[in-house]
Amino acid sequence: MAKFRLDEVDHQILDILIDNTRTPFTDIAKKLKISAGTVHVRVKKMEEAGIIVGSSLTLDYKKLGYAFIAYVGVFLQKTSQTKFVLERINEIPFVTVAHVTTGKFNIFCKIRAKDTEHAKQIIFELDDIEGVYRTETMISLEESLNDKKRLMHSIFKEL
Amino acid sequence: MAKFRLDEVDHQILDILIDNTRTPFTDIAKKLKISAGTVHVRVKKMEEAGIIVGSSLTLDYKKLGYAFIAYVGVFLQKTSQTKFVLERINEIPFVTVAHVTTGKFNIFCKIRAKDTEHAKQIIFELDDIEGVYRTETMISLEESLNDKKRLMHSIFKEL
DNA sequence: GGTGAAACTTCTAATAA
DNA sequence: TTATTAGAAGTTTCACC
């Protein structure tokens, strides 16, 4: 694992790319008053260091008809079944995130569905997994995402 | 809101861009055996329709020293305080997502922190918000993200 | 480390089909 | 709607600070 030490310039590059990954390097260069070559080298380094893992589109799932979000807490019969159940959970594409957690639940996941009916199906699928004792659902009425940029700013303030 | 009807080609374009937003349109064109101009027009249309909201980098927060993830359920004294509390919560940059939920909690959020000590601080901040009755924390021991691509495939199968 | 310029690749908009 | 094309723009490398 490469040693990495991000400076103010790296920070600013990330800041711009976090908002729009297709921002031309020449634009970034102009803004930061450095050469496009430098931007290129810096980005490449951050990629090689594994800081930048990849890039992805942000899609509006509501417009695709998938407006329903819920969190489902999963209770297992035995903790030792965690790995097995997690593998089964990961086979359900509508489960977008799964966490092994301490606290109330053994596994905790987020699902993305079309509507309540569809969500019900997914939750039933989860319930049906061998080793799952019961589940507890929390339906999201409203999602508010904090800007990645703000987290980054806070992280960089401390680096 | 524009009417949108994505076909197989749009789907495949999204599929490629979801993995890497900087894939050159000419590469996409070659793969799909269409012209780069067509790719360009299609992407633009999806942006205008609001399907593609934006693009963002995926960063390795562990490498930045922020490996700690927890979910915090928030209980309010009165449901009517939801809006106010949500606003306060959104001021904490380490809270990356917040949901208003049905079920056990009133508000449910995800936090990203350096370590347990840092997480404790954030949770105390949450607890201190006026109107918050108490909180319940679940610490993530392991996160497994399902590929966005798989969700997309499932969505497209049904469209 | 960074730069600036050259060589190469890609984008984009207009035109044509 | 899609394809072509040519000028504009962006990327990447490299010799030189």
GROMACS .gro file of C-alpha atoms (C1' of nucleotides) in nm:
model
  352
    1MET     CA    1   0.000   0.000   0.000
    2ALA     CA    2   0.152   0.323  -0.113
    3LYS     CA    3   0.217   0.601   0.129
    4PHE     CA    4  -0.002   0.894   0.041
    5ARG     CA    5  -0.007   1.243   0.164
    6LEU     CA    6  -0.262   1.463   0.002
    7ASP     CA    7  -0.195   1.830  -0.009
    8GLU     CA    8  -0.419   2.128  -0.068
    9VAL     CA    9  -0.396   2.090  -0.446
   10ASP     CA   10  -0.502   1.725  -0.435
   11HIS     CA   11  -0.786   1.825  -0.211
   12GLN     CA   12  -0.905   2.087  -0.455
   13ILE     CA   13  -0.881   1.847  -0.745
   14LEU     CA   14  -1.092   1.592  -0.558
   15ASP     CA   15  -1.333   1.864  -0.465
   16ILE     CA   16  -1.396   1.948  -0.827
   17LEU     CA   17  -1.410   1.588  -0.949
   18ILE     CA   18  -1.645   1.482  -0.671
   19ASP     CA   19  -1.904   1.714  -0.818
   20ASN     CA   20  -1.844   1.616  -1.176
   21THR     CA   21  -1.603   1.345  -1.275
   22ARG     CA   22  -1.599   1.460  -1.633
   23THR     CA   23  -1.463   1.803  -1.557
   24PRO     CA   24  -1.183   1.847  -1.812
   25PHE     CA   25  -0.838   1.852  -1.659
   26THR     CA   26  -0.768   2.171  -1.849
   27ASP     CA   27  -1.055   2.340  -1.664
   28ILE     CA   28  -0.925   2.217  -1.331
   29ALA     CA   29  -0.579   2.338  -1.426
   30LYS     CA   30  -0.711   2.683  -1.507
   31LYS     CA   31  -0.902   2.709  -1.181
   32LEU     CA   32  -0.610   2.596  -0.970
   33LYS     CA   33  -0.355   2.785  -1.177
   34ILE     CA   34  -0.144   2.478  -1.248
   35SER     CA   35  -0.081   2.291  -1.570
   36ALA     CA   36  -0.311   2.024  -1.705
   37GLY     CA   37  -0.019   1.784  -1.695
   38THR     CA   38   0.007   1.829  -1.322
   39VAL     CA   39  -0.361   1.760  -1.274
   40HIS     CA   40  -0.320   1.447  -1.477
   41VAL     CA   41  -0.024   1.323  -1.273
   42ARG     CA   42  -0.199   1.398  -0.943
   43VAL     CA   43  -0.516   1.218  -1.037
   44LYS     CA   44  -0.316   0.921  -1.158
   45LYS     CA   45  -0.128   0.909  -0.831
   46MET     CA   46  -0.444   0.918  -0.627
   47GLU     CA   47  -0.579   0.637  -0.840
   48GLU     CA   48  -0.264   0.434  -0.792
   49ALA     CA   49  -0.267   0.499  -0.419
   50GLY     CA   50  -0.622   0.367  -0.412
   51ILE     CA   51  -0.771   0.690  -0.278
   52ILE     CA   52  -0.977   0.724  -0.592
   53VAL     CA   53  -1.139   0.386  -0.634
   54GLY     CA   54  -1.356   0.468  -0.930
   55SER     CA   55  -1.631   0.688  -1.058
   56SER     CA   56  -1.998   0.638  -1.093
   57LEU     CA   57  -2.311   0.798  -1.222
   58THR     CA   58  -2.574   0.930  -0.990
   59LEU     CA   59  -2.908   0.820  -1.126
   60ASP     CA   60  -3.253   0.932  -1.029
   61TYR     CA   61  -3.411   0.605  -0.924
   62LYS     CA   62  -3.742   0.775  -0.867
   63LYS     CA   63  -3.761   0.854  -1.236
   64LEU     CA   64  -3.685   0.492  -1.309
   65GLY     CA   65  -3.980   0.393  -1.094
   66TYR     CA   66  -3.783   0.283  -0.791
   67ALA     CA   67  -3.873   0.541  -0.532
   68PHE     CA   68  -3.913   0.311  -0.235
   69ILE     CA   69  -3.633   0.289   0.020
   70ALA     CA   70  -3.638   0.085   0.338
   71TYR     CA   71  -3.392  -0.038   0.593
   72VAL     CA   72  -3.429  -0.392   0.715
   73GLY     CA   73  -3.273  -0.524   1.033
   74VAL     CA   74  -3.210  -0.897   1.021
   75PHE     CA   75  -3.198  -1.121   1.327
   76LEU     CA   76  -3.015  -1.451   1.290
   77GLN     CA   77  -3.074  -1.775   1.473
   78LYS     CA   78  -2.700  -1.805   1.526
   79THR     CA   79  -2.429  -1.546   1.473
   80SER     CA   80  -2.218  -1.812   1.305
   81GLN     CA   81  -2.456  -1.804   1.011
   82THR     CA   82  -2.363  -1.445   0.931
   83LYS     CA   83  -2.137  -1.523   0.638
   84PHE     CA   84  -2.383  -1.760   0.476
   85VAL     CA   85  -2.677  -1.526   0.514
   86LEU     CA   86  -2.478  -1.230   0.390
   87GLU     CA   87  -2.394  -1.422   0.075
   88ARG     CA   88  -2.761  -1.500   0.017
   89ILE     CA   89  -2.853  -1.137   0.081
   90ASN     CA   90  -2.599  -1.021  -0.171
   91GLU     CA   91  -2.775  -1.227  -0.434
   92ILE     CA   92  -3.079  -1.002  -0.409
   93PRO     CA   93  -3.006  -0.706  -0.635
   94PHE     CA   94  -3.260  -0.481  -0.466
   95VAL     CA   95  -3.060  -0.497  -0.148
   96THR     CA   96  -2.814  -0.221  -0.219
   97VAL     CA   97  -2.612  -0.224   0.101
   98ALA     CA   98  -2.567  -0.477   0.379
   99HIS     CA   99  -2.381  -0.430   0.705
  100VAL     CA  100  -2.280  -0.674   0.973
  101THR     CA  101  -2.353  -0.478   1.288
  102THR     CA  102  -2.322  -0.479   1.661
  103GLY     CA  103  -2.628  -0.382   1.857
  104LYS     CA  104  -2.984  -0.477   1.798
  105PHE     CA  105  -2.950  -0.653   1.466
  106ASN     CA  106  -2.703  -0.901   1.325
  107ILE     CA  107  -2.727  -0.771   0.973
  108PHE     CA  108  -2.867  -0.449   0.857
  109CYS     CA  109  -2.954  -0.370   0.499
  110LYS     CA  110  -3.094  -0.108   0.271
  111ILE     CA  111  -3.337  -0.199   0.001
  112ARG     CA  112  -3.451  -0.011  -0.305
  113ALA     CA  113  -3.787  -0.111  -0.448
  114LYS     CA  114  -4.064  -0.001  -0.680
  115ASP     CA  115  -4.337   0.023  -0.420
  116THR     CA  116  -4.464  -0.134  -0.100
  117GLU     CA  117  -4.574  -0.448  -0.281
  118HIS     CA  118  -4.233  -0.495  -0.432
  119ALA     CA  119  -4.067  -0.419  -0.099
  120LYS     CA  120  -4.284  -0.682   0.064
  121GLN     CA  121  -4.156  -0.938  -0.184
  122ILE     CA  122  -3.797  -0.847  -0.110
  123ILE     CA  123  -3.849  -0.859   0.265
  124PHE     CA  124  -4.014  -1.199   0.229
  125GLU     CA  125  -3.712  -1.314   0.033
  126LEU     CA  126  -3.490  -1.196   0.316
  127ASP     CA  127  -3.710  -1.369   0.572
  128ASP     CA  128  -3.692  -1.691   0.376
  129ILE     CA  129  -3.316  -1.715   0.391
  130GLU     CA  130  -3.205  -2.012   0.598
  131GLY     CA  131  -3.083  -1.895   0.935
  132VAL     CA  132  -3.284  -1.575   0.941
  133TYR     CA  133  -3.496  -1.565   1.252
  134ARG     CA  134  -3.693  -1.251   1.183
  135THR     CA  135  -3.663  -0.906   1.028
  136GLU     CA  136  -3.764  -0.558   1.124
  137THR     CA  137  -3.839  -0.297   0.862
  138MET     CA  138  -3.806   0.078   0.868
  139ILE     CA  139  -3.955   0.257   0.573
  140SER     CA  140  -3.788   0.575   0.458
  141LEU     CA  141  -4.038   0.856   0.415
  142GLU     CA  142  -3.776   1.107   0.317
  143GLU     CA  143  -3.409   1.077   0.233
  144SER     CA  144  -3.167   1.359   0.282
  145LEU     CA  145  -2.817   1.304   0.157
  146ASN     CA  146  -2.538   1.510   0.286
  147ASP     CA  147  -2.307   1.640   0.021
  148LYS     CA  148  -1.994   1.429  -0.018
  149LYS     CA  149  -1.813   1.757  -0.055
  150ARG     CA  150  -1.890   1.860   0.301
  151LEU     CA  151  -1.753   1.537   0.440
  152MET     CA  152  -1.442   1.581   0.231
  153HIS     CA  153  -1.395   1.935   0.356
  154SER     CA  154  -1.415   1.816   0.712
  155ILE     CA  155  -1.176   1.533   0.644
  156PHE     CA  156  -0.927   1.765   0.483
  157LYS     CA  157  -0.946   2.019   0.758
  158GLU     CA  158  -0.800   1.753   0.984
  159LEU     CA  159  -0.545   1.594   0.753
  160MET     CA  160  -4.085   1.632  -1.628
  161ALA     CA  161  -3.987   1.491  -1.962
  162LYS     CA  162  -4.123   1.162  -2.078
  163PHE     CA  163  -3.845   0.912  -2.102
  164ARG     CA  164  -3.832   0.569  -2.242
  165LEU     CA  165  -3.495   0.405  -2.222
  166ASP     CA  166  -3.417   0.136  -2.471
  167GLU     CA  167  -3.156  -0.136  -2.474
  168VAL     CA  168  -2.888   0.097  -2.609
  169ASP     CA  169  -2.945   0.355  -2.334
  170HIS     CA  170  -2.928   0.075  -2.084
  171GLN     CA  171  -2.594  -0.042  -2.217
  172ILE     CA  172  -2.456   0.309  -2.218
  173LEU     CA  173  -2.556   0.353  -1.853
  174ASP     CA  174  -2.410   0.016  -1.777
  175ILE     CA  175  -2.070   0.122  -1.903
  176LEU     CA  176  -2.077   0.468  -1.750
  177ILE     CA  177  -2.186   0.340  -1.410
  178ASP     CA  178  -1.857   0.155  -1.389
  179ASN     CA  179  -1.646   0.441  -1.516
  180THR     CA  180  -1.789   0.779  -1.594
  181ARG     CA  181  -1.480   0.879  -1.788
  182THR     CA  182  -1.514   0.605  -2.046
  183PRO     CA  183  -1.463   0.787  -2.376
  184PHE     CA  184  -1.777   0.800  -2.588
  185THR     CA  185  -1.578   0.658  -2.877
  186ASP     CA  186  -1.505   0.345  -2.674
  187ILE     CA  187  -1.870   0.307  -2.588
  188ALA     CA  188  -1.957   0.359  -2.954
  189LYS     CA  189  -1.720   0.085  -3.061
  190LYS     CA  190  -1.853  -0.160  -2.805
  191LEU     CA  191  -2.214  -0.096  -2.896
  192LYS     CA  192  -2.139  -0.063  -3.268
  193ILE     CA  193  -2.296   0.279  -3.296
  194SER     CA  194  -2.139   0.615  -3.362
  195ALA     CA  195  -1.988   0.833  -3.095
  196GLY     CA  196  -2.228   1.107  -3.193
  197THR     CA  197  -2.518   0.884  -3.105
  198VAL     CA  198  -2.370   0.805  -2.766
  199HIS     CA  199  -2.328   1.172  -2.706
  200VAL     CA  200  -2.687   1.254  -2.798
  201ARG     CA  201  -2.823   0.972  -2.584
  202VAL     CA  202  -2.628   1.071  -2.279
  203LYS     CA  203  -2.735   1.429  -2.320
  204LYS     CA  204  -3.097   1.321  -2.343
  205MET     CA  205  -3.072   1.117  -2.028
  206GLU     CA  206  -2.918   1.413  -1.852
  207GLU     CA  207  -3.193   1.642  -1.974
  208ALA     CA  208  -3.457   1.394  -1.869
  209GLY     CA  209  -3.302   1.393  -1.524
  210ILE     CA  210  -3.224   1.022  -1.528
  211ILE     CA  211  -2.855   1.098  -1.501
  212VAL     CA  212  -2.828   1.344  -1.216
  213GLY     CA  213  -2.454   1.370  -1.201
  214SER     CA  214  -2.133   1.181  -1.156
  215SER     CA  215  -1.910   1.135  -0.859
  216LEU     CA  216  -1.587   0.980  -0.749
  217THR     CA  217  -1.578   0.676  -0.530
  218LEU     CA  218  -1.317   0.736  -0.266
  219ASP     CA  219  -1.161   0.493  -0.025
  220TYR     CA  220  -1.248   0.654   0.307
  221LYS     CA  221  -1.053   0.390   0.494
  222LYS     CA  222  -0.736   0.513   0.330
  223LEU     CA  223  -0.828   0.864   0.434
  224GLY     CA  224  -0.852   0.743   0.793
  225TYR     CA  225  -1.231   0.731   0.811
  226ALA     CA  226  -1.301   0.362   0.842
  227PHE     CA  227  -1.573   0.381   1.104
  228ILE     CA  228  -1.935   0.346   0.992
  229ALA     CA  229  -2.234   0.342   1.221
  230TYR     CA  230  -2.606   0.380   1.192
  231VAL     CA  231  -2.782   0.589   1.451
  232GLY     CA  232  -3.153   0.572   1.518
  233VAL     CA  233  -3.291   0.895   1.660
  234PHE     CA  234  -3.597   0.917   1.884
  235LEU     CA  235  -3.769   1.254   1.902
  236GLN     CA  236  -3.971   1.401   2.185
  237LYS     CA  237  -4.236   1.506   1.933
  238THR     CA  238  -4.271   1.407   1.569
  239SER     CA  239  -4.342   1.768   1.485
  240GLN     CA  240  -3.978   1.847   1.555
  241THR     CA  241  -3.865   1.630   1.266
  242LYS     CA  242  -3.792   1.911   1.024
  243PHE     CA  243  -3.598   2.115   1.277
  244VAL     CA  244  -3.390   1.820   1.395
  245LEU     CA  245  -3.322   1.706   1.040
  246GLU     CA  246  -3.185   2.049   0.962
  247ARG     CA  247  -2.953   2.035   1.263
  248ILE     CA  248  -2.843   1.685   1.165
  249ASN     CA  249  -2.760   1.798   0.816
  250GLU     CA  250  -2.520   2.049   0.964
  251ILE     CA  251  -2.300   1.767   1.087
  252PRO     CA  252  -2.082   1.671   0.792
  253PHE     CA  253  -1.999   1.328   0.932
  254VAL     CA  254  -2.363   1.231   0.904
  255THR     CA  255  -2.366   1.120   0.545
  256VAL     CA  256  -2.730   1.014   0.509
  257ALA     CA  257  -3.042   1.084   0.710
  258HIS     CA  258  -3.384   0.931   0.664
  259VAL     CA  259  -3.718   1.015   0.815
  260THR     CA  260  -3.862   0.673   0.884
  261THR     CA  261  -4.166   0.486   1.000
  262GLY     CA  262  -4.113   0.218   1.257
  263LYS     CA  263  -3.889   0.220   1.557
  264PHE     CA  264  -3.707   0.546   1.500
  265ASN     CA  265  -3.814   0.888   1.388
  266ILE     CA  266  -3.493   0.963   1.209
  267PHE     CA  267  -3.230   0.725   1.103
  268CYS     CA  268  -2.882   0.824   0.995
  269LYS     CA  269  -2.551   0.691   0.880
  270ILE     CA  270  -2.232   0.835   1.015
  271ARG     CA  271  -1.878   0.809   0.889
  272ALA     CA  272  -1.604   0.865   1.147
  273LYS     CA  273  -1.236   0.817   1.217
  274ASP     CA  274  -1.273   0.581   1.510
  275THR     CA  275  -1.491   0.502   1.808
  276GLU     CA  276  -1.382   0.816   1.990
  277HIS     CA  277  -1.475   1.034   1.697
  278ALA     CA  278  -1.802   0.847   1.653
  279LYS     CA  279  -1.881   0.909   2.018
  280GLN     CA  280  -1.839   1.281   1.963
  281ILE     CA  281  -2.073   1.275   1.666
  282ILE     CA  282  -2.334   1.075   1.853
  283PHE     CA  283  -2.311   1.317   2.144
  284GLU     CA  284  -2.368   1.599   1.899
  285LEU     CA  285  -2.677   1.422   1.772
  286ASP     CA  286  -2.798   1.362   2.126
  287ASP     CA  287  -2.754   1.727   2.209
  288ILE     CA  288  -2.986   1.850   1.938
  289GLU     CA  289  -3.295   2.011   2.084
  290GLY     CA  290  -3.589   1.776   2.056
  291VAL     CA  291  -3.384   1.457   2.044
  292TYR     CA  292  -3.501   1.225   2.316
  293ARG     CA  293  -3.241   0.953   2.279
  294THR     CA  294  -3.041   0.767   2.017
  295GLU     CA  295  -2.955   0.407   1.947
  296THR     CA  296  -2.634   0.314   1.770
  297MET     CA  297  -2.546   0.021   1.550
  298ILE     CA  298  -2.183  -0.011   1.462
  299SER     CA  299  -2.097  -0.157   1.125
  300LEU     CA  300  -1.838  -0.431   1.153
  301GLU     CA  301  -1.839  -0.504   0.784
  302GLU     CA  302  -1.992  -0.331   0.487
  303SER     CA  303  -2.087  -0.509   0.172
  304LEU     CA  304  -2.205  -0.298  -0.115
  305ASN     CA  305  -2.402  -0.449  -0.389
  306ASP     CA  306  -2.295  -0.344  -0.732
  307LYS     CA  307  -2.506  -0.065  -0.876
  308LYS     CA  308  -2.484  -0.254  -1.200
  309ARG     CA  309  -2.683  -0.546  -1.064
  310LEU     CA  310  -2.962  -0.321  -0.948
  311MET     CA  311  -2.966  -0.156  -1.288
  312HIS     CA  312  -2.986  -0.491  -1.464
  313SER     CA  313  -3.283  -0.588  -1.254
  314ILE     CA  314  -3.450  -0.256  -1.314
  315PHE     CA  315  -3.400  -0.285  -1.688
  316LYS     CA  316  -3.526  -0.636  -1.705
  317GLU     CA  317  -3.862  -0.502  -1.593
  318LEU     CA  318  -3.882  -0.182  -1.792
  319DG     C1'  319   0.800   1.773  -0.789
  320DG     C1'  320   0.615   2.118  -1.195
  321DT     C1'  321   0.573   2.319  -1.681
  322DG     C1'  322   0.470   2.389  -2.162
  323DA     C1'  323   0.436   2.231  -2.601
  324DA     C1'  324   0.382   1.852  -2.937
  325DA     C1'  325   0.141   1.449  -3.082
  326DC     C1'  326  -0.245   1.211  -3.027
  327DT     C1'  327  -0.722   1.122  -2.899
  328DT     C1'  328  -1.180   1.262  -2.811
  329DC     C1'  329  -1.577   1.570  -2.824
  330DT     C1'  330  -1.943   1.808  -3.029
  331DA     C1'  331  -2.236   2.032  -3.343
  332DA     C1'  332  -2.372   2.077  -3.801
  333DT     C1'  333  -2.490   1.848  -4.199
  334DA     C1'  334  -2.649   1.469  -4.455
  335DA     C1'  335  -2.886   1.048  -4.496
  336DT     C1'  336  -3.331   0.882  -3.545
  337DT     C1'  337  -2.873   0.776  -3.667
  338DA     C1'  338  -2.418   0.843  -3.922
  339DT     C1'  339  -2.040   1.123  -4.079
  340DT     C1'  340  -1.715   1.453  -4.051
  341DA     C1'  341  -1.419   1.834  -3.947
  342DG     C1'  342  -1.282   2.186  -3.637
  343DA     C1'  343  -1.244   2.258  -3.141
  344DA     C1'  344  -1.107   2.084  -2.723
  345DG     C1'  345  -0.888   1.769  -2.404
  346DT     C1'  346  -0.537   1.423  -2.276
  347DT     C1'  347  -0.092   1.249  -2.219
  348DT     C1'  348   0.388   1.227  -2.271
  349DC     C1'  349   0.831   1.412  -2.244
  350DA     C1'  350   1.225   1.711  -2.249
  351DC     C1'  351   1.346   2.065  -1.949
  352DC     C1'  352   1.303   2.354  -1.523
   0.00000   0.00000   0.00000
